[in-house]
XYZ file of C-alpha atoms in Angstrom:
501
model
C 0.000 0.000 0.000
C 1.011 3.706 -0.692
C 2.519 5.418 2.653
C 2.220 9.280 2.582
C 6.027 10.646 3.023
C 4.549 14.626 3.537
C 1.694 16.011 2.937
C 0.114 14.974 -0.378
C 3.041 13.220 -1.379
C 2.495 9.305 -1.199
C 5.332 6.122 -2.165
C 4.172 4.949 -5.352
C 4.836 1.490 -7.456
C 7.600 1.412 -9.633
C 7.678 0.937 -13.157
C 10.193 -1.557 -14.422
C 12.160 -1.914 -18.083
C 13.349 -5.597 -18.933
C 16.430 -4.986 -20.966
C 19.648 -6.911 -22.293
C 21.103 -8.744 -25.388
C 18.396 -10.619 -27.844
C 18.116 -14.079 -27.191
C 19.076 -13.714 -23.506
C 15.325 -14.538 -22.245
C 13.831 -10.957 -21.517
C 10.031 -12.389 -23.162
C 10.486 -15.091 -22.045
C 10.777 -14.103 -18.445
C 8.058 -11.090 -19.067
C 5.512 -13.939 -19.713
C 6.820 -15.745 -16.754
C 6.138 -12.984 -14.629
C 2.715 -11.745 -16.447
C 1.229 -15.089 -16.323
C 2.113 -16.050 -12.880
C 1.259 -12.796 -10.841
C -1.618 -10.903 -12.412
C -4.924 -12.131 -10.811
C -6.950 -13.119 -13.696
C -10.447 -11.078 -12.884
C -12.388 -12.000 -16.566
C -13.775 -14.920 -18.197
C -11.479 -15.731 -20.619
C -8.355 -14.856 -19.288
C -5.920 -11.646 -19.537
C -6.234 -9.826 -22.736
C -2.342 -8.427 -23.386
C -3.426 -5.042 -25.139
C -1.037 -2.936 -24.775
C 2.752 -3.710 -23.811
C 2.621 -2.459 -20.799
C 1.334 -4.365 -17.408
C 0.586 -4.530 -13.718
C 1.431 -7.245 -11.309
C 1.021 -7.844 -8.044
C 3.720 -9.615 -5.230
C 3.831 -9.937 -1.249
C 6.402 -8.227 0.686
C 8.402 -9.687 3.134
C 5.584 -8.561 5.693
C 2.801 -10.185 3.710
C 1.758 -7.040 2.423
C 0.640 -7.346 -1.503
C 2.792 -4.943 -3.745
C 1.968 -3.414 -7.159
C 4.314 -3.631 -10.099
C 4.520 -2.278 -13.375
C 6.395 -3.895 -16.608
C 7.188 -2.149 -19.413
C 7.800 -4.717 -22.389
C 10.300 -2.751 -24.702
C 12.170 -4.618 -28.085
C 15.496 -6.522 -27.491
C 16.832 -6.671 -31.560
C 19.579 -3.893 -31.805
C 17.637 -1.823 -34.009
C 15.392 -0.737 -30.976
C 18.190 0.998 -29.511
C 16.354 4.316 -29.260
C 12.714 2.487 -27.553
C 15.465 0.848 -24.865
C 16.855 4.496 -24.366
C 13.123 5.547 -23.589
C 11.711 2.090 -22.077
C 14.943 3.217 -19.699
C 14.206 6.547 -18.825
C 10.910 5.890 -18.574
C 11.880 3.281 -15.627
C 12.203 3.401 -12.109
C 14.105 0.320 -12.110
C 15.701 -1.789 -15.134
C 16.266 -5.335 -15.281
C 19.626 -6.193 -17.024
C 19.049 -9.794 -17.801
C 22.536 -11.918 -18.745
C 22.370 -15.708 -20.064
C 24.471 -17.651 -17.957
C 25.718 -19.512 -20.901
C 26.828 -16.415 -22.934
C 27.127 -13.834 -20.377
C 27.793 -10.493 -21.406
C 27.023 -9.506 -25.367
C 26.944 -6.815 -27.533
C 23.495 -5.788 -27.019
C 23.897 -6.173 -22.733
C 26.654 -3.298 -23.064
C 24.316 -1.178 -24.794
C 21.403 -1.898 -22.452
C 23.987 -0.692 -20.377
C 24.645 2.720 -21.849
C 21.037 3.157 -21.498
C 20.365 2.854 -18.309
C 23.893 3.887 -17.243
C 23.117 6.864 -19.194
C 19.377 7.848 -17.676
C 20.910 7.044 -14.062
C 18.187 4.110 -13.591
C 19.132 1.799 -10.288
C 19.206 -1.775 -12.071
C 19.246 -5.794 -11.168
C 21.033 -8.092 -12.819
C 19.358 -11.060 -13.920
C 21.225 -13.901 -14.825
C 18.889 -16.264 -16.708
C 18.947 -19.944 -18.071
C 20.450 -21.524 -14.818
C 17.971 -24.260 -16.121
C 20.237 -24.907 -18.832
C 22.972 -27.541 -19.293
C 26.023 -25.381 -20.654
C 25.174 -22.776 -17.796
C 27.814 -21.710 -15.500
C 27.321 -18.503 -13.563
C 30.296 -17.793 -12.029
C 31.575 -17.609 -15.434
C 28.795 -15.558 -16.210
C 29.952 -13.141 -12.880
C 32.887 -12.677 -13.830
C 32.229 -11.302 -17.699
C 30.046 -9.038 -15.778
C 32.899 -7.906 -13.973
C 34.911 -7.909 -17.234
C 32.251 -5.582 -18.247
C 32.587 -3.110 -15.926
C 29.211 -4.242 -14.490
C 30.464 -5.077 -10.824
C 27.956 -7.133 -8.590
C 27.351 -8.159 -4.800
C 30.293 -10.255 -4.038
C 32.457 -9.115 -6.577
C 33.386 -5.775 -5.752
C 30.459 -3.914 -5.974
C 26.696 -2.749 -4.999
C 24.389 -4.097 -8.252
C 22.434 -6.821 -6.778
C 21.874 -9.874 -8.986
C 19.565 -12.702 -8.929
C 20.405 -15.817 -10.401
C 16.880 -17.788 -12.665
C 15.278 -19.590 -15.265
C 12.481 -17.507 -16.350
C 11.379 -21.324 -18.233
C 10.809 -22.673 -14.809
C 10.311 -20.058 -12.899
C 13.069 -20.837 -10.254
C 14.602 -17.387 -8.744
C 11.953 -15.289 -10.347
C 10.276 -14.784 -6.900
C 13.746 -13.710 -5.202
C 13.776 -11.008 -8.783
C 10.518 -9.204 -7.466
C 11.742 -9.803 -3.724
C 14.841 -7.518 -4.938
C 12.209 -4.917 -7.129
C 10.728 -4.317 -4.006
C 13.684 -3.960 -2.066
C 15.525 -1.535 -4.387
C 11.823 0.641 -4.697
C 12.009 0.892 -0.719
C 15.784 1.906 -0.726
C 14.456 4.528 -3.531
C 11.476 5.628 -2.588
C 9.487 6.621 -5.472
C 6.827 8.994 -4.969
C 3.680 10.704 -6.639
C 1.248 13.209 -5.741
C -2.849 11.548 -5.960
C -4.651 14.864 -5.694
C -2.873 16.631 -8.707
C -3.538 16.459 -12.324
C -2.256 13.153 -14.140
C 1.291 13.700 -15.925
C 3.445 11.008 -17.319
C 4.936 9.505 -20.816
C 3.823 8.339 -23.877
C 5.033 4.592 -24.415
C 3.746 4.001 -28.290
C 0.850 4.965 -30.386
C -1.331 3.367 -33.252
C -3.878 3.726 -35.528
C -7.165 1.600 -34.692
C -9.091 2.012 -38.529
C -12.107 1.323 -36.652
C -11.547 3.500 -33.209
C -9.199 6.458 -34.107
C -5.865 6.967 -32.768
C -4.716 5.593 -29.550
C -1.562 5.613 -27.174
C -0.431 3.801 -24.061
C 0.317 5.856 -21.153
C 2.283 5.522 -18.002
C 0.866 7.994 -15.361
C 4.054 9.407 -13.698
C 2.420 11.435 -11.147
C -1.502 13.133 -10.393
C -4.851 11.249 -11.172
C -6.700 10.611 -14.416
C -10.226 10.674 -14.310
C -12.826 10.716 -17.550
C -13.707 13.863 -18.586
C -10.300 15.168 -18.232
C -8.094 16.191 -21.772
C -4.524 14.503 -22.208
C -2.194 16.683 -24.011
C 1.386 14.808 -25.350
C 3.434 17.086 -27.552
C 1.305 18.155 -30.972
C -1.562 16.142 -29.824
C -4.577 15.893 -27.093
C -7.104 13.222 -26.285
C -10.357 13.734 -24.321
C -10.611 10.707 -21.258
C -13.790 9.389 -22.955
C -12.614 5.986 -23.459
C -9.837 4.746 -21.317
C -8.497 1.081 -20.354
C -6.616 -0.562 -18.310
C -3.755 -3.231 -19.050
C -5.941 -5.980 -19.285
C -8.221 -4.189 -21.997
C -11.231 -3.198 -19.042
C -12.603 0.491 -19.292
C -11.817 2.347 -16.068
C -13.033 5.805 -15.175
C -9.738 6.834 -13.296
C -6.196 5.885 -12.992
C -2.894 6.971 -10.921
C 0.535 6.893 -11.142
C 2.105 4.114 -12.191
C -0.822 2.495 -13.532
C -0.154 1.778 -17.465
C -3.497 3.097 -19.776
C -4.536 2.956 -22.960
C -6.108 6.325 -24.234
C -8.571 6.634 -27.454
C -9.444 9.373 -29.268
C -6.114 11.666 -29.786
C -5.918 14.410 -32.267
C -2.567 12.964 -34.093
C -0.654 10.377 -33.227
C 1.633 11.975 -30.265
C 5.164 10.401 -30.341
C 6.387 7.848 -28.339
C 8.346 9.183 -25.437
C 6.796 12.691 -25.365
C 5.652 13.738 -21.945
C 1.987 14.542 -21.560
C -0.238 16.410 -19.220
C -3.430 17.337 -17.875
C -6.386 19.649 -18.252
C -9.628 20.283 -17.910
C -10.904 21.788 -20.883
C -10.644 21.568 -24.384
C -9.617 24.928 -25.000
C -6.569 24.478 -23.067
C -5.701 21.281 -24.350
C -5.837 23.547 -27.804
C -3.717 26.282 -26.641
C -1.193 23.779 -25.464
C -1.074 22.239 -28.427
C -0.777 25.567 -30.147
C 2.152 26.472 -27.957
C 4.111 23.135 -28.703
C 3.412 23.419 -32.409
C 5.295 26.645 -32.468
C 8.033 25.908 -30.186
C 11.396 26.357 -32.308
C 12.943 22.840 -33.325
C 9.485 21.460 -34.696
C 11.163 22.752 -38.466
C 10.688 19.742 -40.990
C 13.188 16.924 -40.157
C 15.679 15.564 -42.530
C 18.521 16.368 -44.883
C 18.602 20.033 -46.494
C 19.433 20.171 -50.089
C 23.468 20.554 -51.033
C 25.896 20.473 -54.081
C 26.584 16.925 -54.565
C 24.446 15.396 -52.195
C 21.148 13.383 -52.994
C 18.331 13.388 -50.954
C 15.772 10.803 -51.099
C 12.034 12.296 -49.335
C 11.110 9.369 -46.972
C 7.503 8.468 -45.256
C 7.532 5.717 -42.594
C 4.622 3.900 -41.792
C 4.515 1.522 -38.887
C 2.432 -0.648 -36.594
C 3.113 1.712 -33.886
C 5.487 4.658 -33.560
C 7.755 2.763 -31.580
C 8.774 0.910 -34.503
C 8.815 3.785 -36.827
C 11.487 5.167 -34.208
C 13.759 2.462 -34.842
C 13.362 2.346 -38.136
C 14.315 5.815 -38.298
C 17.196 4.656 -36.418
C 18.448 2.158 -38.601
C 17.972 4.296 -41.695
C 20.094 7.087 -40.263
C 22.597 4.588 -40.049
C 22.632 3.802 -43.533
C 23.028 7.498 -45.030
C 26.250 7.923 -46.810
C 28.111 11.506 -47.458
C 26.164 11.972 -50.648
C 23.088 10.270 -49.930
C 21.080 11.929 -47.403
C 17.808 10.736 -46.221
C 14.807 13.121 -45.227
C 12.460 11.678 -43.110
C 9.133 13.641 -44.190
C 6.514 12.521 -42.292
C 5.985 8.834 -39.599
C 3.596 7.478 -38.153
C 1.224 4.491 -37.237
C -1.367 2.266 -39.125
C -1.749 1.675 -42.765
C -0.582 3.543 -45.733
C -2.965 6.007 -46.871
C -3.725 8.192 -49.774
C -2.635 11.307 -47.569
C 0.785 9.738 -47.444
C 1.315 9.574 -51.509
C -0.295 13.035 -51.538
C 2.991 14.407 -49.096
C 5.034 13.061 -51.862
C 3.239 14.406 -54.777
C 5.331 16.433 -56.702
C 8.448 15.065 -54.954
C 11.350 13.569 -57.076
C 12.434 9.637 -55.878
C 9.594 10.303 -52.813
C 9.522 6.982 -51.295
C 6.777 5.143 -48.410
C 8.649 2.573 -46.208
C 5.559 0.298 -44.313
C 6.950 -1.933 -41.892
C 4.121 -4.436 -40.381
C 1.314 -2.379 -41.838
C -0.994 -2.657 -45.185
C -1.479 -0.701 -47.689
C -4.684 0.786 -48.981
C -5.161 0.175 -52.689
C -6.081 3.507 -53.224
C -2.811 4.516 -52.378
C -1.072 2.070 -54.456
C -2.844 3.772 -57.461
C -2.049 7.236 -56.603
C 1.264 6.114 -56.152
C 1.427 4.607 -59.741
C 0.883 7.640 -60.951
C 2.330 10.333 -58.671
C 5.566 7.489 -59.429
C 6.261 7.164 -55.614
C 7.421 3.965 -54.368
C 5.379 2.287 -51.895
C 7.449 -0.556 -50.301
C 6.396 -2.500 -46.833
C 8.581 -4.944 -44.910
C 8.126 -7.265 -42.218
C 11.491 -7.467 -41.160
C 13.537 -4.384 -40.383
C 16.733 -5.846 -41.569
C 15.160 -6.754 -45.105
C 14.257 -2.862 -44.990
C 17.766 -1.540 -44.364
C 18.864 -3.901 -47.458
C 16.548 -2.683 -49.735
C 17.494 0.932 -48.533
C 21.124 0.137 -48.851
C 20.529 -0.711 -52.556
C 18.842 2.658 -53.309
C 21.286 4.258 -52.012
C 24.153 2.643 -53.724
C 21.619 3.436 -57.123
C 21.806 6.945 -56.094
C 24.927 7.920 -55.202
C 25.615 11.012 -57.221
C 27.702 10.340 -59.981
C 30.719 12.237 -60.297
C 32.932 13.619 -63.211
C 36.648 13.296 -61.898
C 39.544 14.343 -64.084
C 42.515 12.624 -63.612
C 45.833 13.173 -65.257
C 47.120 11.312 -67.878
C 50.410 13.603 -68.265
C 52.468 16.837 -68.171
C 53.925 18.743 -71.418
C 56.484 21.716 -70.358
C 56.192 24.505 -73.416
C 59.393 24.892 -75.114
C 58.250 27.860 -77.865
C 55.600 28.857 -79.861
C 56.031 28.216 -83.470
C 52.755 30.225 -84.763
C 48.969 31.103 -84.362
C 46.475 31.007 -86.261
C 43.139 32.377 -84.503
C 42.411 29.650 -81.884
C 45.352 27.090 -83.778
C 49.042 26.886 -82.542
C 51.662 25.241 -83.216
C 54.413 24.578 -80.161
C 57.277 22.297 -79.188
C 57.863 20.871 -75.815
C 59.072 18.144 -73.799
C 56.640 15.084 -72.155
C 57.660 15.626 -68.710
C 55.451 12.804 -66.656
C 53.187 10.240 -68.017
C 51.774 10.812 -71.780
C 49.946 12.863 -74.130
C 47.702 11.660 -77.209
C 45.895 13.049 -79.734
C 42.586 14.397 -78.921
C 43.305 14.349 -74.688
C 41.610 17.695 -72.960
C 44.261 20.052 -71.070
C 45.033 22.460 -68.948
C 46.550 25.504 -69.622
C 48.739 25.885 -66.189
C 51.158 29.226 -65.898
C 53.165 29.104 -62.382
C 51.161 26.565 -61.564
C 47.823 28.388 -61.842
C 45.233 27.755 -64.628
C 44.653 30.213 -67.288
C 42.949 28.100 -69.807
C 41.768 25.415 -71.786
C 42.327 23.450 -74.984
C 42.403 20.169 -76.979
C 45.358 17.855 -78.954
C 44.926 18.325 -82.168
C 48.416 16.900 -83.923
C 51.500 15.431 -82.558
C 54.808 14.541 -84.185
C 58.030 12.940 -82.530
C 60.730 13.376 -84.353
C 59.562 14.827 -87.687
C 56.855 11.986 -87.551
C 53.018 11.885 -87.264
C 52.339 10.101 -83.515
C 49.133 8.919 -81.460
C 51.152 9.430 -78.361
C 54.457 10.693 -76.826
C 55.113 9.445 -73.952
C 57.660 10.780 -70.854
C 61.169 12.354 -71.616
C 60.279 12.290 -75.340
C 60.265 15.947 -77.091
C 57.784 16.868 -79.280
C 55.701 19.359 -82.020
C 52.195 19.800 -80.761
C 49.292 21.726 -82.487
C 46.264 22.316 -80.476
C 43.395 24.147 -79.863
C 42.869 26.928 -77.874
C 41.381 30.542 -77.526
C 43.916 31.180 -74.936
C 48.296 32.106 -76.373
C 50.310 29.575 -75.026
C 53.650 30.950 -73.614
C 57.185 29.337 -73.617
C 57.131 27.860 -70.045
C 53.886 27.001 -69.266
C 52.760 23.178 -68.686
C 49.778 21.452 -70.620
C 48.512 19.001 -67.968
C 47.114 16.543 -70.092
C 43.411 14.668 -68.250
C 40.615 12.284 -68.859
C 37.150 12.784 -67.231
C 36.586 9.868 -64.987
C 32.551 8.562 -64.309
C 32.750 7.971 -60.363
């Protein structure tokens, strides 16, 4: 139960991020936990709607203990929801496989929650399994940098198989212990504030976003306002997919109704009125930084327009992620416009007009309508299932449209000797090859202490008295070329090719 610290200010639950290295058992142990402590109220069983949830555990005095889960993506691309899932949390989980122990990915759960100064547990998961070993495991930790109980340092760690279930209990046992070393509080009688966790697009119901009420109360009637966009509490449910008329902190809620799709991560707020839920909005929409995102046009650089569609804006995040990794020096991707559900008409319509506009869908569909516009407007339309098959795809487009450059490279040097005649842009002159070769019909450059004056072209060469194709280095030769600018005794033709790179 809540215990009032001063006046108005109460403990509260904490919420808690499951992070670490793909693979390593984070779902699996989120399941685990989900299916073993939330008290099933429903026929039918808990309805997972949104990826948040509560749970409930006994303390060490019997007393029953709400906790909150916040299921965030383990694949590397979802570097930037773990940064949020993170911040978002009171407490991270760091979970470790005792048979691999620490990976690429756990070092970067790391930085995340090193980074947003989140107390953590480590979690060392798959004891069940035969190749485990986790002192082996302890000590890569320590390898790490990460440095436990017992081994130097003051991050406790539970040992498990979320499979079984064995340690699991002794994992919330330590959640609660760390949230009464921490003591995280909220205030009940003020206005609900908190973060956005993801958003989608329900064709049927409108847009909708999971919240996790930081602080205050949420009641119905009440407006939500999260960055660009506002919701009024008209239809609001709980984790397990049951309408509620209020909520406090903590408690993870699903919101219908919003304006736009507000982004996941933004912090929201509450008020009771529509009008100030519009001024608010207002407000944010002119704050400075809200410019268009994305590449700006530059000599020599290609920019390719990009819409991303996903299932929710969590995953457009990512995918934005990935794609900025991808971007070369000359190949600059501007991200026009994101956001959740299907791809529309409206989308093709952004792109209208736009030169290589293309619409990346990842888990969504596309409405035929849009295909058509598309056809004609000639924007591509392309939707993936798999964010790495994306970033391929991407990678070959921009490999296709890499700017192609004219380089000249030289071929040889020609020092002037004297100018035998003129004849309006005509001359004849005698020099000396001085590095590489020259040829009939090579481009050159008229260089005079070793600036350029001018242009011209090979017309003629002879070596010794003799008609020639080339001359090659330390060979002397008569040259007559073309050029509107008088050649001087002591200047250097620098003989080039242009070069498709």
């Amino acid at each position: 139960m809540p215990k009032e610290i001063h006046k108005g200010i109460t403990s509260r639950p904490p919420v808690v991020v499951i992070m670490g290295h793909i693979d390593h058992g984070k779902s699996t142990l989120l399941d685990y936990i989900r299916k073993s402590n939330i008290v099933e109220k429903e026929a039918g069983g808990i309805t997972q709607h949104i990826s948040a949830y509560e749970v409930t555990h006994p303390d060490e005095k019997g007393v029953v203990r709400t906790i909150t889960f916040l299921d965030t993506p383990g694949h590397e691309a979802f570097q930037a929801m773990r940064k949020r899932g993170a911040s978002v949390g009171d407490i991270a989980i760091l979970v470790v496989s005792a048979e691999d122990g620490v990976k690429p990915q756990t070092l970067e759960a790391l930085a995340a929650i090193t980074e947003s100064k989140t107390p953590y547990i480590v979690a060392i998961n798959k004891i069940d399994k035969p190749g485990a070993n986790i002192e082996r495991t302890k000590q890569t930790l320590l390898e790490a940098g990460i440095y436990i109980e017992g081994y130097g340092g003051s991050i406790p760690s539970v040992p498990l198989s979320a499979k079984t279930g064995e340690g699991v209990k002794e994992l919330l046992d330590m959640i609660i212990l760390v949230t009464d070393l921490e003591t995280f509080t909220g205030e009940k009688g003020k206005s609900a504030e908190g973060v956005v966790i993801e958003s989608s697009l329900d064709t049927k119901k409108g847009i909708a976003a999971t919240l996790i009420i930081k602080s205050g109360t949420l009641s119905q009637g009440e407006f939500v306002v999260a960055g660009e966009s506002f919701a009024p509490v008209r239809i609001m449910e709980n984790f397990l997919g049951q309408k509620i008329e209020s909520a406090t902190f903590s408690s993870p809620i699903r919101i219908i109704g919003f304006s736009a799709l507000p982004k996941a991560g933004d912090t929201f707020v509450t008020v009771g009125s529509k009008k100030e839920a519009e001024v608010l909005v207002t407000k944010a929409k002119e704050k400075p930084g809200n410019e268009e995102r994305g590449a700006p046009q530059a000599a020599g650089i290609a920019v390719i327009p990009i819409i991303i569609k996903g299932d929710v804006l969590g995953s457009t995040e990512a995918l934005v992620h990935e794609l900025k990794k991808i971007e070369t020096e000359t190949v600059k991707l501007k991200i026009v416009d994101e956001g959740a559900g299907a791809i529309t008409e409206n989308d093709v319509k952004q792109l209208s007009g736009t030169p290589g506009g293309i619409i990346l869908g990842f888990a969504v569909k596309c409405d035929p309508r849009a295909l058509e516009l598309a056809e004609r407007q000639s924007v591509s339309i392309q939707t993936f299932d798999i964010i790495y098959k994306l970033s391929e795809w991407m990678a070959k487009v921009i490999t296709e449209r890499t700017p192609k450059m004219e380089v000249e490279e030289v071929q040889g040097t020609l020092k002037v000797l004297k100018l035998f005649n003129k004849n309006k842009n005509t001359q004849v002159i005698g020099g000396s090859v001085q590095t590489g070769k020259i040829g009939v019909g090579d481009s050159f450059k008229i260089l005079r202490r070793g600036a350029e004056v001018g242009r011209g072209k090979i017309e003629e060469l002879q070596s010794q008295k003799i008609k020639t194709r080339e001359v090659t280095e330390g060979n002397e030769c008569g040259v007559q070329v073309e050029s509107k600018i008088e050649i001087a005794g002591g200047d250097v033709l620098e003989s080039f090719s242009v070069i498709i790179k």
